[in-house]
Coordinates of N, CA and C and ligand atoms in Angstrom, one line a residue:
X611 N 16.8 -0.5 -9.5 CA 16.8 -2.4 -9.0 C 15.6 -2.7 -8.1
X612 N 15.0 -3.7 -8.8 CA 13.8 -4.1 -7.7 C 14.2 -5.4 -7.2
X613 N 14.4 -5.7 -5.9 CA 14.7 -6.9 -5.0 C 13.5 -7.7 -4.7
X614 N 13.7 -8.9 -4.5 CA 12.6 -9.9 -4.1 C 12.6 -9.2 -2.4
X615 N 11.4 -9.5 -2.0 CA 11.1 -9.0 -0.7 C 10.5 -10.5 0.2
X616 N 11.3 -9.7 1.8 CA 11.2 -10.7 2.6 C 9.7 -10.3 3.0
X617 N 9.3 -9.5 3.4 CA 7.9 -9.3 4.0 C 6.9 -9.2 3.9
X618 N 6.4 -10.3 3.0 CA 5.3 -10.5 2.7 C 5.2 -11.9 2.4
X619 N 4.0 -12.7 2.6 CA 4.1 -14.4 2.3 C 4.3 -15.2 1.3
X620 N 3.7 -14.6 0.4 CA 3.6 -15.1 -1.2 C 3.9 -14.2 -2.7
X621 N 3.4 -12.8 -2.8 CA 3.5 -12.3 -3.5 C 5.0 -11.4 -3.6
X622 N 6.0 -11.8 -4.7 CA 7.1 -10.8 -4.2 C 8.3 -11.5 -3.2
X623 N 8.4 -12.5 -3.0 CA 9.4 -13.3 -2.6 C 10.3 -13.7 -3.6
X624 N 9.9 -13.6 -5.1 CA 10.9 -14.0 -6.3 C 10.5 -12.7 -6.9
X625 N 11.6 -11.6 -7.2 CA 11.8 -10.7 -8.5 C 12.3 -10.9 -9.4
X626 N 11.9 -10.6 -10.5 CA 12.2 -10.9 -12.1 C 12.5 -9.5 -12.5
X627 N 14.3 -8.9 -12.4 CA 13.6 -7.8 -12.7 C 14.2 -7.6 -14.7
X628 N 14.2 -6.6 -15.1 CA 14.7 -6.8 -16.7 C 14.7 -5.0 -16.5
X629 N 15.0 -4.7 -17.2 CA 16.2 -3.1 -17.5 C 14.3 -2.9 -18.8
X630 N 14.6 -3.5 -19.5 CA 13.5 -3.9 -20.6 C 12.7 -4.6 -20.8
X631 N 11.4 -4.7 -21.8 CA 10.9 -5.9 -22.3 C 9.9 -5.5 -23.5
X632 N 9.2 -6.0 -23.7 CA 7.9 -5.9 -24.4 C 6.8 -5.8 -23.6
X633 N 6.3 -7.1 -23.2 CA 5.5 -7.0 -22.0 C 5.2 -7.8 -21.1
X634 N 5.0 -7.3 -19.6 CA 5.7 -8.0 -18.5 C 4.4 -9.4 -18.3
X635 N 3.2 -9.1 -18.9 CA 2.3 -10.3 -18.6 C 2.9 -11.4 -20.1
X636 N 3.6 -11.0 -20.7 CA 3.8 -11.8 -22.0 C 5.1 -12.6 -21.6
X637 N 6.3 -12.1 -20.8 CA 7.3 -12.7 -19.9 C 6.7 -13.5 -18.8
X638 N 6.1 -13.3 -18.4 CA 5.2 -14.1 -17.1 C 4.3 -15.4 -17.6
X639 N 3.9 -15.2 -19.0 CA 3.3 -16.6 -19.7 C 4.5 -17.1 -19.6
X640 N 5.6 -16.7 -20.4 CA 6.5 -17.7 -20.8 C 7.0 -18.1 -20.1
X641 N 7.2 -17.4 -18.6 CA 8.2 -18.3 -17.3 C 6.7 -19.6 -16.9
X642 N 5.9 -18.9 -16.9 CA 5.0 -20.2 -16.6 C 4.5 -21.8 -17.7
X643 N 4.9 -21.3 -19.1 CA 5.0 -22.4 -19.9 C 6.3 -23.3 -19.4
X644 N 7.0 -22.3 -19.4 CA 8.2 -23.1 -19.2 C 8.2 -24.3 -17.8
X645 N 7.6 -23.9 -16.8 CA 7.1 -24.7 -15.7 C 7.5 -24.2 -14.5
X646 N 8.4 -24.1 -14.8 CA 8.9 -23.5 -13.6 C 9.0 -21.9 -12.6
X647 N 8.4 -22.3 -11.6 CA 7.8 -20.9 -11.1 C 7.5 -21.2 -9.9
X648 N 7.9 -20.2 -8.9 CA 7.2 -20.4 -7.7 C 5.7 -19.1 -7.5
X649 N 4.7 -19.9 -6.8 CA 3.6 -18.9 -6.7 C 4.0 -17.3 -6.3
X650 N 3.3 -16.3 -7.2 CA 3.7 -14.9 -6.2 C 4.7 -14.6 -6.9
X651 N 5.7 -15.0 -8.2 CA 7.1 -14.8 -8.6 C 6.2 -13.3 -9.2
X652 N 7.4 -12.3 -9.4 CA 7.1 -11.1 -9.9 C 7.6 -10.7 -11.1
X653 N 7.1 -10.3 -12.4 CA 7.9 -9.7 -13.2 C 8.1 -8.0 -13.6
X654 N 9.3 -7.6 -13.5 CA 9.0 -6.1 -13.4 C 9.7 -5.4 -14.2
X655 N 9.9 -4.5 -15.0 CA 10.4 -4.0 -15.8 C 10.3 -2.4 -15.8
X656 N 11.7 -1.6 -16.3 CA 11.5 -0.6 -16.0 C 11.1 0.2 -17.3
X657 N 10.8 -0.6 -18.7 CA 10.6 -0.1 -19.7 C 10.0 -1.0 -20.5
X658 N 9.0 -0.8 -20.8 CA 7.9 -1.9 -21.6 C 7.4 -1.3 -22.6
X659 N 7.6 -1.8 -23.4 CA 7.7 -1.2 -25.0 C 6.5 -1.6 -25.8
X660 N 6.4 -2.7 -25.7 CA 5.1 -3.2 -26.1 C 3.7 -3.7 -25.2
X661 N 3.5 -2.9 -24.1 CA 2.1 -3.3 -22.9 C 0.9 -3.1 -23.4
X662 N 0.3 -4.2 -22.9 CA -1.2 -4.5 -23.7 C -2.0 -3.9 -22.5
X663 N -3.1 -3.7 -23.2 CA -4.3 -2.9 -22.6 C -5.4 -3.9 -22.5
X664 N -6.3 -3.8 -21.4 CA -7.6 -4.5 -21.9 C -8.1 -4.5 -23.2
X665 N -8.7 -5.6 -23.9 CA -9.6 -4.8 -25.1 C -9.0 -4.9 -26.3
X666 N -7.4 -5.4 -26.0 CA -6.4 -5.3 -27.5 C -6.1 -4.1 -27.3
X667 N -6.4 -3.4 -26.5 CA -5.2 -1.5 -26.4 C -4.1 -2.1 -26.0
X668 N -3.3 -1.2 -26.3 CA -2.2 -0.6 -25.8 C -2.0 0.1 -24.5
X669 N -1.0 -0.3 -23.6 CA -0.4 0.6 -22.6 C 0.7 1.0 -22.7
X670 N 0.9 2.8 -22.8 CA 2.0 3.5 -23.1 C 2.4 3.3 -21.2
X671 N 3.6 3.6 -21.1 CA 4.6 4.1 -20.0 C 5.7 4.6 -20.1
X672 N 6.2 6.0 -19.7 CA 7.3 6.2 -19.8 C 8.5 5.7 -19.6
X673 N 9.5 5.0 -19.6 CA 10.4 4.5 -19.2 C 11.0 5.2 -17.9
X674 N 11.1 4.4 -16.9 CA 11.9 4.6 -15.6 C 10.9 5.4 -14.7
X675 N 10.0 5.9 -14.9 CA 9.1 6.6 -14.4 C 7.1 6.4 -13.7
X676 N 7.7 4.6 -13.9 CA 6.5 3.8 -13.3 C 6.3 2.7 -13.3
X677 N 5.3 2.1 -12.6 CA 5.4 0.7 -12.4 C 4.6 -0.1 -13.1
X678 N 5.5 -0.8 -13.5 CA 5.3 -2.0 -14.9 C 5.2 -3.5 -14.7
X679 N 4.5 -4.5 -13.6 CA 4.5 -5.6 -13.7 C 3.5 -6.7 -13.5
X680 N 3.8 -7.7 -13.5 CA 2.7 -9.1 -13.6 C 3.5 -9.7 -12.3
X681 N 2.2 -10.5 -11.8 CA 2.3 -11.5 -11.1 C 1.8 -12.4 -11.5
X682 N 2.6 -13.9 -10.9 CA 2.0 -15.0 -11.5 C 1.8 -15.9 -10.4
X683 N 0.1 -16.0 -10.2 CA -1.0 -17.0 -9.2 C -0.8 -18.0 -9.4
X684 N -1.3 -18.7 -7.9 CA -2.0 -20.3 -8.5 C -3.1 -20.4 -7.7
X685 N -3.9 -19.7 -7.8 CA -5.0 -20.1 -7.0 C -6.3 -20.9 -7.4
X686 N -5.4 -22.5 -7.4 CA -5.9 -23.3 -7.5 C -7.1 -23.8 -6.4
X687 N -7.0 -22.8 -5.3 CA -8.1 -23.2 -4.5 C -9.2 -22.3 -4.5
X688 N -9.6 -21.7 -5.8 CA -10.9 -20.9 -6.1 C -11.3 -21.4 -7.0
X689 N -12.9 -21.9 -7.1 CA -14.0 -22.2 -8.1 C -13.9 -21.0 -9.2
X690 N -13.7 -21.5 -10.3 CA -13.9 -21.0 -11.5 C -15.0 -19.6 -11.8
X691 N -16.1 -20.1 -10.7 CA -17.1 -18.8 -10.8 C -17.1 -18.3 -9.9
X692 N -15.6 -17.9 -9.1 CA -15.4 -17.0 -8.4 C -14.0 -16.5 -8.7
X693 N -13.8 -16.4 -9.7 CA -12.3 -15.7 -10.4 C -12.9 -14.0 -10.1
X694 N -13.8 -13.6 -10.3 CA -14.1 -12.1 -10.2 C -13.1 -11.9 -9.4
X695 N -13.0 -12.6 -7.8 CA -12.7 -11.9 -6.8 C -11.4 -12.0 -7.0
X696 N -10.3 -12.5 -7.3 CA -9.2 -12.4 -8.4 C -9.3 -10.9 -8.7
X697 N -9.9 -10.3 -9.3 CA -10.0 -9.1 -10.3 C -10.3 -8.1 -8.7
X698 N -11.7 -8.4 -7.7 CA -11.8 -7.4 -7.0 C -10.5 -6.8 -5.5
X699 N -10.1 -8.7 -5.5 CA -8.6 -8.2 -4.3 C -7.4 -7.2 -5.0
X700 N -7.0 -7.8 -6.4 CA -6.2 -7.0 -7.1 C -6.8 -5.1 -6.8
X701 N -7.8 -4.9 -7.3 CA -8.5 -3.7 -7.4 C -8.3 -2.9 -5.7
X702 N -8.9 -3.8 -5.0 CA -8.6 -3.5 -3.4 C -7.0 -3.3 -3.2
X703 N -6.3 -4.2 -3.3 CA -4.8 -3.9 -2.8 C -4.4 -2.7 -3.5
X704 N -4.3 -2.3 -4.8 CA -3.9 -1.1 -5.4 C -4.7 -0.1 -4.6
X705 N -5.9 0.1 -4.8 CA -6.5 1.0 -3.9 C -6.6 1.5 -2.7
X706 N -6.3 0.5 -1.9 CA -5.7 0.9 -0.3 C -4.3 1.4 -0.5
X707 N -3.4 0.9 -1.3 CA -1.7 1.7 -1.3 C -1.8 2.9 -1.9
X708 N -2.9 3.4 -3.2 CA -3.1 5.0 -3.2 C -3.8 5.3 -2.6
X709 N -4.6 4.8 -2.0 CA -5.7 5.9 -1.0 C -4.9 6.2 0.1
X710 N -3.6 5.6 0.6 CA -2.6 6.1 1.7 C -2.4 7.1 1.1
X711 N -2.1 7.7 -0.1 CA -2.0 9.0 -0.5 C -3.1 10.3 -0.6
X712 N -3.8 9.5 -1.5 CA -5.4 10.9 -2.2 C -6.4 9.8 -1.8
X713 N -6.8 10.7 -0.9 CA -8.1 9.8 -0.3 C -9.1 9.6 -1.0
X714 N -9.2 10.6 -2.2 CA -10.3 10.2 -3.2 C -9.7 9.1 -4.2
X715 N -9.6 8.4 -4.3 CA -9.3 7.0 -4.7 C -9.9 5.8 -4.6
X716 N -10.6 5.3 -5.8 CA -11.9 4.7 -6.3 C -11.6 3.4 -7.3
X717 N -12.1 2.8 -6.7 CA -12.3 1.7 -7.7 C -13.3 1.7 -9.0
X718 N -12.9 1.8 -10.7 CA -13.6 2.0 -11.7 C -14.1 0.2 -12.4
X719 N -15.5 0.0 -12.0 CA -15.3 -1.3 -12.6 C -15.2 -1.9 -13.6
X720 N -14.2 -2.9 -14.4 CA -14.0 -3.9 -13.6 C -12.7 -3.5 -12.5
X721 N -11.8 -3.1 -12.7 CA -10.9 -2.8 -11.6 C -10.0 -1.8 -12.5
X722 N -10.3 -1.1 -13.1 CA -9.5 0.6 -12.8 C -9.5 1.1 -11.3
X723 N -8.2 1.9 -11.7 CA -8.0 2.7 -10.1 C -8.0 4.0 -11.1
X724 N -9.3 5.2 -10.4 CA -8.8 6.2 -10.8 C -8.5 7.0 -8.9
X725 N -7.5 8.0 -8.9 CA -7.8 9.3 -8.1 C -8.0 10.4 -8.3
X726 N -8.9 11.3 -7.6 CA -9.6 12.7 -8.1 C -10.1 12.5 -9.4
X727 N -11.0 11.2 -10.1 CA -11.7 10.9 -10.9 C -11.1 10.9 -12.2
X728 N -9.6 10.4 -12.0 CA -8.7 10.4 -13.2 C -8.1 9.0 -13.4
X729 N -7.8 8.5 -14.3 CA -7.3 7.0 -14.0 C -6.1 6.9 -14.3
X730 N -5.5 5.8 -12.9 CA -3.9 6.2 -12.8 C -3.1 4.5 -13.0
X731 N -4.0 4.0 -12.9 CA -3.8 1.8 -12.7 C -5.1 1.7 -14.4
X732 N -3.9 0.9 -14.6 CA -4.2 -0.3 -15.4 C -4.4 -1.5 -14.9
X733 N -5.6 -2.3 -15.2 CA -4.9 -4.2 -14.6 C -5.5 -4.9 -15.8
X734 N -4.4 -5.9 -16.3 CA -5.1 -6.7 -16.9 C -4.6 -8.2 -16.9
X735 N -5.5 -9.1 -16.3 CA -5.7 -10.1 -15.4 C -5.7 -11.4 -17.4
X736 N -5.1 -12.1 -17.2 CA -5.0 -13.4 -18.3 C -5.2 -14.6 -17.2
X737 N -6.4 -15.4 -17.5 CA -6.1 -16.6 -16.6 C -6.1 -17.9 -17.3
X738 N -5.6 -18.9 -17.0 CA -5.7 -20.5 -17.7 C -6.1 -21.4 -17.0
X739 N -6.6 -22.2 -17.1 CA -7.7 -23.0 -16.8 C -7.2 -24.5 -17.2
X740 N -7.4 -25.2 -15.8 CA -7.2 -26.9 -16.0 C -8.5 -27.5 -15.4
X741 N -9.0 -28.0 -16.7 CA -10.6 -28.6 -16.2 C -11.4 -27.5 -15.4
X742 N -11.8 -27.8 -14.1 CA -12.5 -26.6 -13.3 C -12.3 -26.1 -12.4
X743 N -10.9 -26.1 -12.3 CA -9.6 -25.3 -12.4 C -8.7 -24.2 -12.5
X744 N -8.5 -23.6 -11.3 CA -7.3 -22.7 -11.9 C -5.6 -23.2 -12.5
X745 N -5.2 -23.0 -13.3 CA -3.6 -23.5 -13.7 C -3.1 -22.0 -13.1
X746 N -3.1 -21.4 -14.0 CA -2.9 -20.2 -12.8 C -3.0 -18.6 -13.4
X747 N -3.0 -18.0 -13.0 CA -3.7 -16.4 -13.6 C -2.6 -15.0 -13.1
X748 N -2.5 -14.4 -14.5 CA -1.4 -13.5 -14.9 C -2.0 -12.2 -14.2
X749 N -1.7 -11.4 -13.6 CA -1.9 -10.3 -12.9 C -1.4 -8.9 -13.3
X750 N -1.3 -8.4 -14.8 CA -1.1 -7.1 -15.1 C -1.3 -6.3 -14.6
X751 N -0.3 -5.3 -14.0 CA -0.8 -4.1 -13.1 C 0.6 -2.5 -13.5
X752 N -0.1 -1.5 -14.2 CA 0.4 -0.9 -14.8 C 0.1 0.6 -13.9
X753 N 1.2 1.0 -12.9 CA 0.5 1.8 -12.1 C 1.4 3.5 -12.6
X754 N 0.6 4.2 -12.8 CA 1.2 5.6 -13.2 C 2.0 6.7 -12.0
X755 N 3.4 6.7 -12.3 CA 3.8 6.8 -10.7 C 4.3 8.8 -10.8
X756 N 5.4 8.5 -11.5 CA 6.3 10.0 -11.6 C 6.0 10.5 -12.9
X757 N 5.1 10.0 -14.2 CA 5.0 10.7 -15.3 C 4.2 11.6 -15.1
X758 N 4.3 13.1 -15.6 CA 4.0 14.2 -15.3 C 2.9 14.9 -16.5
X759 N 3.2 13.8 -17.8 CA 2.5 14.8 -19.1 C 1.7 12.8 -19.7
X760 N 0.8 13.2 -20.0 CA 0.3 11.7 -20.9 C -1.0 12.6 -21.9
X761 N -0.7 11.6 -23.0 CA -1.5 11.6 -24.3 C -3.2 11.8 -23.6
X762 N -3.5 10.9 -22.8 CA -4.8 11.1 -22.5 C -5.1 11.6 -21.5
X763 N -6.2 12.8 -22.1 CA -6.3 14.0 -21.2 C -6.9 13.8 -19.7
X764 N -7.6 12.0 -19.2 CA -7.9 11.4 -18.4 C -7.3 10.8 -17.5
X765 N -6.0 10.6 -18.1 CA -4.6 10.0 -17.5 C -4.3 10.8 -16.3
X766 N -3.7 9.8 -15.5 CA -2.8 11.0 -14.3 C -1.8 9.6 -13.2
X767 N -1.4 10.3 -12.6 CA -0.3 9.8 -11.8 C -0.3 10.4 -10.5
X768 N 0.7 9.2 -9.6 CA 0.8 9.7 -8.0 C 1.4 11.0 -8.1
X769 N 2.5 11.0 -9.1 CA 2.7 12.7 -8.8 C 1.9 13.7 -8.9
X770 N 1.0 13.5 -10.1 CA 0.1 14.3 -10.4 C -0.8 15.2 -9.2
X771 N -1.2 13.7 -8.8 CA -2.4 14.1 -7.6 C -1.7 14.4 -6.3
X772 N -0.4 14.4 -6.1 CA -0.2 14.8 -4.8 C 1.6 15.9 -4.9
X773 N 1.6 16.3 -6.2 CA 2.6 17.0 -6.1 C 4.3 16.9 -6.1
X774 N 4.5 15.6 -5.7 CA 5.6 14.9 -5.1 C 6.0 13.6 -6.0
X775 N 7.6 13.6 -6.3 CA 7.7 12.8 -7.0 C 8.4 11.9 -5.9
X776 N 8.1 10.3 -6.3 CA 8.8 8.8 -5.2 C 9.4 8.0 -6.1
X777 N 10.2 7.5 -5.2 CA 11.0 6.2 -5.5 C 10.4 4.8 -5.9
X778 N 10.3 4.9 -7.3 CA 10.0 3.4 -7.8 C 9.9 2.2 -7.0
X779 N 11.1 1.5 -6.5 CA 11.5 0.4 -5.3 C 11.1 0.6 -4.1
X780 N 10.7 1.6 -3.8 CA 9.9 1.9 -2.2 C 8.0 2.0 -2.7
X781 N 8.0 2.5 -3.9 CA 6.8 2.5 -3.6 C 6.1 0.7 -4.3
X782 N 7.4 0.6 -5.2 CA 7.1 -0.9 -5.4 C 6.7 -2.2 -4.5
X783 N 7.7 -2.1 -3.8 CA 7.2 -3.0 -1.9 C 6.3 -2.7 -1.3
X784 N 5.9 -1.1 -0.7 CA 4.6 -1.0 -0.5 C 3.1 -1.3 -1.0
X785 N 3.1 -1.6 -2.8 CA 2.3 -1.9 -3.1 C 2.2 -3.7 -3.2
X786 N 3.4 -4.4 -3.4 CA 3.4 -5.6 -3.0 C 2.5 -6.1 -1.8
X787 N 2.9 -5.6 -0.3 CA 2.5 -5.3 0.5 C 1.2 -5.6 0.5
X788 N 0.5 -4.6 0.2 CA -0.8 -4.3 0.4 C -1.4 -5.3 -0.7
X789 N -1.2 -5.9 -2.1 CA -1.6 -7.0 -2.8 C -1.9 -8.1 -2.4
X790 N 0.0 -8.3 -1.4 CA 0.1 -9.7 -0.7 C -1.0 -9.9 0.4
X791 N -1.4 -8.7 1.0 CA -2.4 -8.4 2.3 C -3.6 -9.5 1.5
X792 N -4.0 -8.9 1.0 CA -5.8 -9.0 0.3 C -5.6 -10.8 -0.3
X793 N -4.5 -11.2 -1.1 CA -4.5 -12.4 -1.8 C -4.2 -13.1 -0.4
X794 N -3.7 -13.2 0.6 CA -3.8 -14.1 1.8 C -5.1 -14.2 2.5
X795 N -6.1 -13.0 2.7 CA -7.2 -12.8 2.8 C -7.9 -13.8 2.0
X796 N -8.1 -13.7 0.4 CA -8.8 -14.5 -0.5 C -8.5 -16.0 -0.2
X797 N -7.0 -16.6 0.1 CA -6.5 -17.9 0.5 C -7.4 -18.4 2.1
X798 N -7.6 -17.6 2.3 CA -8.3 -18.0 3.9 C -9.7 -18.9 3.9
X799 N -10.0 -18.1 2.4 CA -11.4 -19.1 2.2 C -12.6 -18.3 2.9
X800 N -12.6 -17.8 3.7 CA -13.8 -17.2 4.6 C -13.9 -15.6 4.4
X801 N -13.2 -15.0 3.7 CA -13.3 -13.7 3.3 C -14.1 -13.7 2.0
X802 N -14.7 -14.1 1.5 CA -15.1 -14.0 0.0 C -16.4 -12.7 -0.1
X803 N -17.2 -12.9 1.1 CA -18.2 -12.1 1.5 C -17.7 -10.5 1.8
X804 N -16.7 -10.6 2.7 CA -16.2 -9.4 3.7 C -15.2 -8.6 1.9
X805 N -15.1 -9.2 1.4 CA -14.0 -8.7 0.2 C -15.1 -8.8 -0.9
X806 N -16.8 -8.8 -1.0 CA -16.9 -8.3 -2.1 C -17.9 -7.0 -1.5
X807 N -17.5 -7.2 -0.2 CA -18.7 -5.6 0.4 C -17.9 -4.6 0.2
X808 N -16.4 -4.8 0.8 CA -15.2 -4.1 0.5 C -14.7 -3.2 -0.7
X809 N -14.8 -4.3 -1.8 CA -15.1 -4.0 -3.3 C -16.1 -3.0 -3.6
X810 N -17.4 -3.0 -2.7 CA -18.3 -2.6 -3.1 C -18.3 -0.5 -2.7
X811 N -17.7 -0.6 -1.1 CA -17.6 0.6 -0.7 C -16.9 1.4 -1.6
X812 N -15.6 0.6 -2.4 CA -14.6 1.2 -3.0 C -15.2 2.0 -4.0
X813 N -16.4 1.4 -4.9 CA -16.4 1.2 -6.5 C -17.1 2.8 -6.6
X814 N -17.0 3.0 -7.8 CA -17.1 4.5 -8.7 C -18.7 3.9 -8.7
X815 N -19.3 5.0 -8.5 CA -20.8 5.0 -8.4 C -21.5 4.0 -8.2
X816 N -21.2 3.5 -7.0 CA -22.3 2.3 -6.0 C -23.1 3.5 -5.0
X817 N -24.2 3.2 -5.5 CA -24.9 4.1 -4.7 C -25.4 5.6 -4.9
X818 N -24.8 5.9 -6.1 CA -24.5 7.6 -6.5 C -24.5 7.5 -8.1
X819 N -25.6 8.6 -8.2 CA -26.0 9.0 -9.4 C -24.8 9.4 -11.0
X820 N -24.6 8.2 -11.6 CA -23.2 8.7 -12.5 C -23.9 8.8 -13.8
X821 N -22.6 9.1 -14.7 CA -23.5 8.4 -16.1 C -22.9 7.6 -16.7
X822 N -23.6 6.8 -17.7 CA -23.8 6.2 -18.6 C -23.6 5.8 -20.3
X823 N -23.1 4.9 -21.2 CA -23.5 5.5 -22.0 C -23.9 4.0 -22.3
X824 N -25.2 3.8 -22.9 CA -25.9 2.7 -22.5 C -26.7 2.5 -24.2
X825 N -27.1 1.5 -25.1 CA -27.3 1.4 -26.4 C -27.3 3.4 -26.9
X826 N -25.9 3.6 -27.0 CA -25.9 4.6 -27.7 C -26.2 6.1 -27.1
X827 N -26.8 5.5 -26.1 CA -27.5 6.8 -25.4 C -26.7 7.5 -24.4
X828 N -27.0 8.3 -23.8 CA -25.6 9.1 -22.1 C -27.3 9.0 -21.3
X829 N -27.2 8.2 -20.4 CA -28.2 8.5 -19.1 C -27.2 8.2 -18.2
X830 N -28.5 8.3 -16.9 CA -27.5 8.3 -15.6 C -28.6 7.0 -14.7
X831 N -27.5 6.8 -13.3 CA -28.2 5.8 -13.0 C -27.1 5.6 -12.1
X832 N -27.6 4.6 -11.0 CA -26.4 4.2 -9.8 C -26.4 2.8 -10.0
X833 N -24.9 2.4 -9.2 CA -24.5 1.0 -9.2 C -25.2 0.3 -8.1
X834 N -26.1 -1.2 -7.9 CA -27.2 -1.7 -6.6 C -25.7 -2.6 -6.4
X835 N -25.0 -3.2 -7.3 CA -24.2 -4.4 -6.9 C -23.2 -4.7 -8.1
X836 N -22.5 -5.8 -7.5 CA -21.4 -6.7 -8.7 C -21.8 -8.0 -8.1
X837 N -22.1 -8.6 -9.1 CA -22.5 -9.9 -9.2 C -21.3 -10.7 -8.4
X838 N -21.4 -12.1 -8.2 CA -20.2 -13.1 -7.9 C -19.2 -13.5 -9.3
X839 N -20.4 -13.3 -10.5 CA -19.6 -13.6 -11.3 C -19.1 -12.5 -12.3
X840 N -19.0 -11.2 -11.6 CA -18.4 -10.3 -12.1 C -19.3 -9.0 -12.7
X841 N -20.7 -9.2 -13.0 CA -21.1 -8.5 -14.0 C -21.6 -7.2 -12.9
X842 N -22.0 -6.0 -13.4 CA -22.3 -4.8 -12.9 C -23.7 -5.1 -13.0
X843 N -24.5 -4.4 -12.0 CA -26.1 -4.4 -11.5 C -25.9 -3.0 -11.5
X844 N -27.1 -2.1 -12.7 CA -27.3 -0.9 -12.6 C -28.9 -0.4 -12.3
X845 N -28.7 0.4 -11.7 CA -29.9 1.3 -12.0 C -30.6 2.3 -12.7
X846 N -30.7 2.3 -14.0 CA -31.0 3.5 -14.6 C -32.1 3.9 -14.6
X847 N -32.1 5.2 -15.3 CA -33.0 6.7 -14.6 C -34.1 6.2 -15.5
X848 N -33.6 5.5 -16.7 CA -34.6 5.7 -18.2 C -34.9 4.4 -18.2
X849 N -34.9 3.3 -17.4 CA -35.0 1.8 -17.3 C -36.0 1.2 -16.4
X850 N -37.2 1.1 -15.7 CA -37.7 0.6 -14.9 C -37.1 -0.5 -14.0
X851 N -36.7 -1.5 -14.9 CA -35.8 -2.8 -13.8 C -34.2 -2.1 -13.6
X852 N -34.3 -2.6 -12.9 CA -32.5 -3.3 -12.9 C -31.8 -3.9 -13.5
X853 N -30.6 -3.7 -14.2 CA -30.3 -4.1 -15.6 C -29.1 -5.3 -14.9
X854 N -27.8 -6.0 -15.4 CA -26.9 -6.6 -14.9 C -26.1 -6.5 -16.4
X855 N -24.8 -6.0 -16.7 CA -24.1 -5.9 -17.4 C -23.0 -6.6 -17.4
X856 N -22.6 -7.2 -19.0 CA -21.2 -7.4 -18.7 C -20.2 -6.9 -19.4
X857 N -19.0 -7.0 -19.7 CA -18.0 -5.9 -20.1 C -18.1 -4.7 -21.3
X858 N -18.8 -5.5 -22.2 CA -18.8 -4.2 -23.1 C -20.2 -4.0 -23.3
X859 N -20.9 -4.2 -22.6 CA -22.4 -4.1 -22.7 C -22.7 -2.6 -21.9
X860 N -21.9 -2.1 -21.5 CA -22.2 -0.9 -21.3 C -20.7 0.2 -20.5
X861 N -21.2 1.7 -21.0 CA -19.9 2.1 -20.7 C -19.8 3.2 -19.4
X862 N -19.0 3.6 -19.0 CA -18.7 5.1 -18.1 C -18.8 6.5 -19.1
X863 N -19.3 6.9 -18.5 CA -19.3 8.8 -19.5 C -18.9 9.6 -18.1
X864 N -17.6 9.6 -18.8 CA -17.0 10.9 -18.1 C -17.7 12.2 -17.9
X865 N -17.7 12.6 -16.4 CA -18.0 13.9 -16.1 C -17.6 15.3 -17.3
Ligands
BTN1150 C1 -5.7 -1.2 -19.3 O1 -6.0 -0.4 -18.6 O2 -6.4 -1.9 -20.3 C2 -4.8 -2.3 -18.6 C3 -3.4 -2.1 -18.8 C4 -2.3 -3.2 -18.2 C5 -1.4 -2.7 -17.9 C6 0.0 -3.8 -17.9 S1 1.3 -2.9 -17.5 C7 1.9 -4.5 -17.0 C8 1.2 -5.6 -17.6 N1 2.1 -6.0 -18.8 C9 1.1 -5.9 -20.1 O3 1.7 -5.8 -21.2 N2 0.3 -5.3 -19.8 C10 -0.3 -5.2 -18.1

């Protein structure tokens, strides 16, 4: 059973727990459309049967072993062109939480989290706009906690990386506190540059030689920056100029 928390400012002051549901992002969207929600409301389930991933993929998580939840935000203070900051603070909050257990915890652009070079977290952010402003943002987060077997050879969990098992309700509250702290920083309005710099510091491939799939060929290069709009800037060894990539324009290649 997951309870609301009193030790955050915004995120998790109201927690809606469903023993089972199709997708917490979809439930959060229904709550938003019903019009009655407090910013920071969290929908969490123990058994998500139709979890959605990025680009139409599915997100599978064993029932009762992981954290699968969605946060409803109302970042009306943010300009649309700054929306990548929502991805950045989400990734940084999760990274801070997992980094307290596993030192090698990195953000893989745009907002996956990797522990010891294996994927432990997926994030699906769905924004809806009203004119030039945000109406709301649904931040869906799946964190592999106690699951020990995965179909994907590159997936991992906190348990696999530490050898310990965890109490989900406790981990949920720790994670909410980290996410809340970053959201409060974002809301303060004067932290945008600091957040962007921190994101780069924790970014996989930043100023390091890593492999990419570009135009059908495996090549290598290093990340030089992420633009305000969230594009990845990369200096590939095979290209004379630094290039800028959107989501589907380049792929990471695993070592
Ligand atoms: C990805 O890596 O492809 C993103 C996965 C996002 C999964 C989370 S689990 C909670 C929330 N509800 C969903 O249906 N998806 C997100």
